[in-house]
PDB file of C-alpha atoms in Angstrom:
ATOM      1  CA  MET A   1       5.693 107.646 142.439  1.00 44.00           C
ATOM      2  CA  LYS A   2       3.684 108.836 139.454  1.00 45.00           C
ATOM      3  CA  ASN A   3       5.267 108.724 135.978  1.00 47.00           C
ATOM      4  CA  LEU A   4       5.448 112.329 134.734  1.00 47.00           C
ATOM      5  CA  LEU A   5       5.960 111.340 131.080  1.00 45.00           C
ATOM      6  CA  SER A   6       2.896 110.151 129.226  1.00 46.00           C
ATOM      7  CA  PRO A   7       3.216 107.368 126.627  1.00 46.00           C
ATOM      8  CA  THR A   8       2.435 109.935 123.919  1.00 46.00           C
ATOM      9  CA  LEU A   9       5.240 112.234 125.082  1.00 39.00           C
ATOM     10  CA  ILE A  10       7.660 109.317 125.264  1.00 40.00           C
ATOM     11  CA  THR A  11       6.758 108.354 121.688  1.00 38.00           C
ATOM     12  CA  LEU A  12       7.244 111.929 120.485  1.00 39.00           C
ATOM     13  CA  LEU A  13      10.602 112.191 122.232  1.00 38.00           C
ATOM     14  CA  SER A  14      11.759 108.936 120.639  1.00 39.00           C
ATOM     15  CA  LEU A  15      10.909 110.360 117.200  1.00 40.00           C
ATOM     16  CA  VAL A  16      12.770 113.605 117.852  1.00 43.00           C
ATOM     17  CA  PHE A  17      15.706 111.948 119.629  1.00 43.00           C
ATOM     18  CA  PRO A  18      15.922 108.447 118.155  1.00 47.00           C
ATOM     19  CA  ALA A  19      17.963 105.854 120.022  1.00 49.00           C
ATOM     20  CA  GLN A  20      21.303 105.534 118.325  1.00 62.00           C
ATOM     21  CA  GLY A  21      24.550 103.910 119.169  1.00 77.00           C
ATOM     22  CA  LYS A  22      27.730 105.852 119.621  1.00 93.00           C
ATOM     23  CA  VAL A  23      30.255 106.245 116.834  1.00 96.00           C
ATOM     24  CA  TRP A  24      33.757 106.030 118.270  1.00 94.00           C
ATOM     25  CA  ILE A  25      37.182 106.938 116.976  1.00 95.00           C
ATOM     26  CA  SER A  26      38.243 103.392 117.709  1.00 95.00           C
ATOM     27  CA  GLU A  27      41.785 103.381 116.375  1.00 94.00           C
ATOM     28  CA  PHE A  28      44.254 105.435 114.349  1.00 95.00           C
ATOM     29  CA  VAL A  29      47.821 105.472 113.093  1.00 95.00           C
ATOM     30  CA  ALA A  30      49.665 108.798 112.988  1.00 95.00           C
ATOM     31  CA  ASP A  31      52.943 107.387 111.620  1.00 93.00           C
ATOM     32  CA  ASN A  32      52.195 104.574 109.159  1.00 91.00           C
ATOM     33  CA  ASP A  33      55.192 102.384 108.371  1.00 90.00           C
ATOM     34  CA  GLY A  34      53.821 100.597 105.325  1.00 88.00           C
ATOM     35  CA  SER A  35      51.552  98.195 107.176  1.00 85.00           C
ATOM     36  CA  TYR A  36      48.342  99.580 105.615  1.00 91.00           C
ATOM     37  CA  PHE A  37      48.001 101.157 102.177  1.00 95.00           C
ATOM     38  CA  ASP A  38      45.409 103.259 100.375  1.00 95.00           C
ATOM     39  CA  GLU A  39      44.219 102.723  96.783  1.00 96.00           C
ATOM     40  CA  ASN A  40      47.312 104.574  95.490  1.00 96.00           C
ATOM     41  CA  ASN A  41      49.571 102.176  97.414  1.00 96.00           C
ATOM     42  CA  ASP A  42      50.562 105.025  99.754  1.00 95.00           C
ATOM     43  CA  ASP A  43      51.026 104.303 103.460  1.00 95.00           C
ATOM     44  CA  GLU A  44      49.016 107.248 104.763  1.00 96.00           C
ATOM     45  CA  ASP A  45      47.887 107.967 108.324  1.00 96.00           C
ATOM     46  CA  TRP A  46      44.437 106.539 108.990  1.00 97.00           C
ATOM     47  CA  ILE A  47      41.489 106.839 111.360  1.00 97.00           C
ATOM     48  CA  GLU A  48      39.096 103.987 112.110  1.00 97.00           C
ATOM     49  CA  LEU A  49      35.521 104.670 113.243  1.00 97.00           C
ATOM     50  CA  PHE A  50      33.265 102.111 114.951  1.00 96.00           C
ATOM     51  CA  ASN A  51      29.462 102.237 115.224  1.00 96.00           C
ATOM     52  CA  ASP A  52      28.397 100.351 118.345  1.00 93.00           C
ATOM     53  CA  GLY A  53      24.698 100.832 117.549  1.00 94.00           C
ATOM     54  CA  ASP A  54      22.121  98.386 116.240  1.00 95.00           C
ATOM     55  CA  GLU A  55      21.401 100.547 113.192  1.00 96.00           C
ATOM     56  CA  ALA A  56      23.490 102.171 110.494  1.00 96.00           C
ATOM     57  CA  VAL A  57      24.439 105.806 111.088  1.00 97.00           C
ATOM     58  CA  ASP A  58      24.211 108.397 108.302  1.00 97.00           C
ATOM     59  CA  LEU A  59      27.516 110.280 108.442  1.00 98.00           C
ATOM     60  CA  GLY A  60      26.576 112.798 105.745  1.00 98.00           C
ATOM     61  CA  GLY A  61      27.527 116.241 107.093  1.00 98.00           C
ATOM     62  CA  TRP A  62      29.529 114.848 110.029  1.00 98.00           C
ATOM     63  CA  SER A  63      33.162 115.933 110.159  1.00 98.00           C
ATOM     64  CA  LEU A  64      36.624 114.925 111.282  1.00 98.00           C
ATOM     65  CA  THR A  65      39.123 117.473 112.514  1.00 98.00           C
ATOM     66  CA  ASP A  66      42.565 117.749 114.046  1.00 97.00           C
ATOM     67  CA  ASP A  67      41.888 121.328 115.119  1.00 96.00           C
ATOM     68  CA  GLU A  68      39.401 122.102 117.920  1.00 95.00           C
ATOM     69  CA  THR A  69      38.875 125.584 116.472  1.00 96.00           C
ATOM     70  CA  GLN A  70      37.825 124.124 113.081  1.00 97.00           C
ATOM     71  CA  PRO A  71      35.140 121.514 113.824  1.00 97.00           C
ATOM     72  CA  ARG A  72      34.092 121.391 110.127  1.00 98.00           C
ATOM     73  CA  GLN A  73      37.617 120.795 108.819  1.00 98.00           C
ATOM     74  CA  TRP A  74      36.795 117.698 106.706  1.00 98.00           C
ATOM     75  CA  ILE A  75      33.121 116.901 106.084  1.00 98.00           C
ATOM     76  CA  PHE A  76      31.666 113.519 105.124  1.00 98.00           C
ATOM     77  CA  PRO A  77      29.654 113.682 101.877  1.00 98.00           C
ATOM     78  CA  PRO A  78      25.898 113.054 101.656  1.00 98.00           C
ATOM     79  CA  GLY A  79      25.312 109.311 101.501  1.00 97.00           C
ATOM     80  CA  ALA A  80      28.275 108.390 103.694  1.00 98.00           C
ATOM     81  CA  SER A  81      27.309 105.884 106.365  1.00 97.00           C
ATOM     82  CA  ILE A  82      28.641 103.306 108.782  1.00 97.00           C
ATOM     83  CA  GLY A  83      26.779 100.074 109.349  1.00 96.00           C
ATOM     84  CA  SER A  84      25.546  98.593 112.599  1.00 96.00           C
ATOM     85  CA  LYS A  85      28.500  97.249 114.588  1.00 95.00           C
ATOM     86  CA  GLY A  86      30.568  98.347 111.597  1.00 96.00           C
ATOM     87  CA  TYR A  87      33.937  99.934 111.044  1.00 96.00           C
ATOM     88  CA  LEU A  88      35.001 102.627 108.589  1.00 98.00           C
ATOM     89  CA  VAL A  89      38.579 103.630 107.784  1.00 97.00           C
ATOM     90  CA  VAL A  90      39.291 107.199 106.689  1.00 98.00           C
ATOM     91  CA  PHE A  91      42.791 108.044 105.526  1.00 98.00           C
ATOM     92  CA  ALA A  92      44.274 111.203 107.061  1.00 97.00           C
ATOM     93  CA  SER A  93      46.325 111.968 103.970  1.00 97.00           C
ATOM     94  CA  ASN A  94      45.789 115.593 102.875  1.00 97.00           C
ATOM     95  CA  LYS A  95      44.269 114.154  99.633  1.00 98.00           C
ATOM     96  CA  ASN A  96      40.755 115.464 100.449  1.00 98.00           C
ATOM     97  CA  ARG A  97      38.643 112.743  98.795  1.00 98.00           C
ATOM     98  CA  ARG A  98      34.947 112.532  99.627  1.00 97.00           C
ATOM     99  CA  VAL A  99      33.381 110.168  97.069  1.00 97.00           C
ATOM    100  CA  VAL A 100      30.795 107.707  98.403  1.00 96.00           C
ATOM    101  CA  GLY A 101      31.805 104.160  97.514  1.00 94.00           C
ATOM    102  CA  SER A 102      35.513 105.027  97.382  1.00 97.00           C
ATOM    103  CA  GLU A 103      38.111 105.447 100.078  1.00 98.00           C
ATOM    104  CA  TYR A 104      37.721 108.634 102.092  1.00 98.00           C
ATOM    105  CA  HIS A 105      40.743 110.904 102.590  1.00 98.00           C
ATOM    106  CA  THR A 106      40.796 113.941 104.870  1.00 98.00           C
ATOM    107  CA  ASN A 107      42.362 117.278 103.996  1.00 98.00           C
ATOM    108  CA  PHE A 108      44.729 116.927 106.963  1.00 97.00           C
ATOM    109  CA  SER A 109      47.228 114.402 108.273  1.00 97.00           C
ATOM    110  CA  LEU A 110      47.928 113.392 111.858  1.00 96.00           C
ATOM    111  CA  SER A 111      50.917 114.569 113.842  1.00 95.00           C
ATOM    112  CA  LYS A 112      52.997 111.771 115.341  1.00 95.00           C
ATOM    113  CA  SER A 113      53.920 114.140 118.190  1.00 95.00           C
ATOM    114  CA  GLY A 114      50.254 114.220 119.260  1.00 94.00           C
ATOM    115  CA  GLU A 115      47.328 116.558 118.680  1.00 96.00           C
ATOM    116  CA  TYR A 116      43.566 116.940 118.946  1.00 96.00           C
ATOM    117  CA  LEU A 117      41.381 114.541 116.939  1.00 97.00           C
ATOM    118  CA  GLY A 118      37.601 114.822 116.883  1.00 97.00           C
ATOM    119  CA  LEU A 119      34.489 113.422 115.219  1.00 98.00           C
ATOM    120  CA  ILE A 120      31.764 116.081 115.029  1.00 98.00           C
ATOM    121  CA  ARG A 121      28.063 115.540 114.264  1.00 98.00           C
ATOM    122  CA  ALA A 122      26.369 117.217 111.293  1.00 97.00           C
ATOM    123  CA  ASP A 123      25.256 120.210 113.393  1.00 97.00           C
ATOM    124  CA  GLY A 124      28.915 121.270 113.417  1.00 97.00           C
ATOM    125  CA  GLN A 125      28.989 121.618 117.199  1.00 96.00           C
ATOM    126  CA  THR A 126      28.217 118.315 118.892  1.00 97.00           C
ATOM    127  CA  VAL A 127      31.360 116.317 119.552  1.00 97.00           C
ATOM    128  CA  GLU A 128      30.521 112.650 119.055  1.00 97.00           C
ATOM    129  CA  ASP A 129      33.999 111.541 120.102  1.00 95.00           C
ATOM    130  CA  ASP A 130      37.401 113.132 120.511  1.00 95.00           C
ATOM    131  CA  PHE A 131      40.793 112.999 122.138  1.00 90.00           C
ATOM    132  CA  GLU A 132      40.255 116.085 124.274  1.00 83.00           C
ATOM    133  CA  GLY A 133      43.555 117.664 125.155  1.00 87.00           C
ATOM    134  CA  GLY A 134      45.154 115.719 122.297  1.00 91.00           C
ATOM    135  CA  PHE A 135      46.337 112.189 121.832  1.00 92.00           C
ATOM    136  CA  PRO A 136      49.866 111.406 123.063  1.00 91.00           C
ATOM    137  CA  GLY A 137      52.963 111.108 120.879  1.00 92.00           C
ATOM    138  CA  GLN A 138      52.867 108.083 118.596  1.00 93.00           C
ATOM    139  CA  PHE A 139      55.320 105.395 117.534  1.00 93.00           C
ATOM    140  CA  GLU A 140      56.017 104.433 113.931  1.00 91.00           C
ATOM    141  CA  GLY A 141      53.697 101.681 112.735  1.00 88.00           C
ATOM    142  CA  VAL A 142      51.841 101.354 116.032  1.00 92.00           C
ATOM    143  CA  SER A 143      48.110 101.994 116.172  1.00 91.00           C
ATOM    144  CA  TYR A 144      46.477 103.771 119.081  1.00 91.00           C
ATOM    145  CA  GLY A 145      42.926 102.960 120.029  1.00 86.00           C
ATOM    146  CA  ILE A 146      40.240 102.240 122.517  1.00 77.00           C
ATOM    147  CA  GLY A 147      38.290  99.149 123.415  1.00 61.00           C
ATOM    148  CA  GLN A 148      34.767  98.796 122.121  1.00 54.00           C
ATOM    149  CA  GLY A 149      32.442 100.712 124.388  1.00 53.00           C
ATOM    150  CA  GLY A 150      35.005 103.450 124.924  1.00 54.00           C
ATOM    151  CA  GLY A 151      37.297 101.773 127.447  1.00 54.00           C
TER     152      GLY A 151
END
């Protein structure tokens, strides 16, 4: 069978759509019991992201949301990134802090009774990862997450 994609076209496609790992919502706590604190010594809800790729991912313009109808609810600032095979914790605290080099805090908190949670790419439409239909009710001090690779 003849290859329909020329080497030149393959190269062009790789420049337009570079290979990139997936960024997962790997873990979160929606009812923190004092087991993890922010810089103000508050035990806020938190969301952990994991980059399973071999290169850092620029998160500038990406967003986190707990409302499917508001995909741009909390937007990462320019310069935000997550390293290769790296983790990033974002507090879901209602404090709305977006300073690169400091702890990030969303402008929403998580509901322990369960709700939607999504990570949206910078185009404001592409869902990188989410808990479609909402995550289930949570227990105090217990994190909820997935295995690496999305399992």
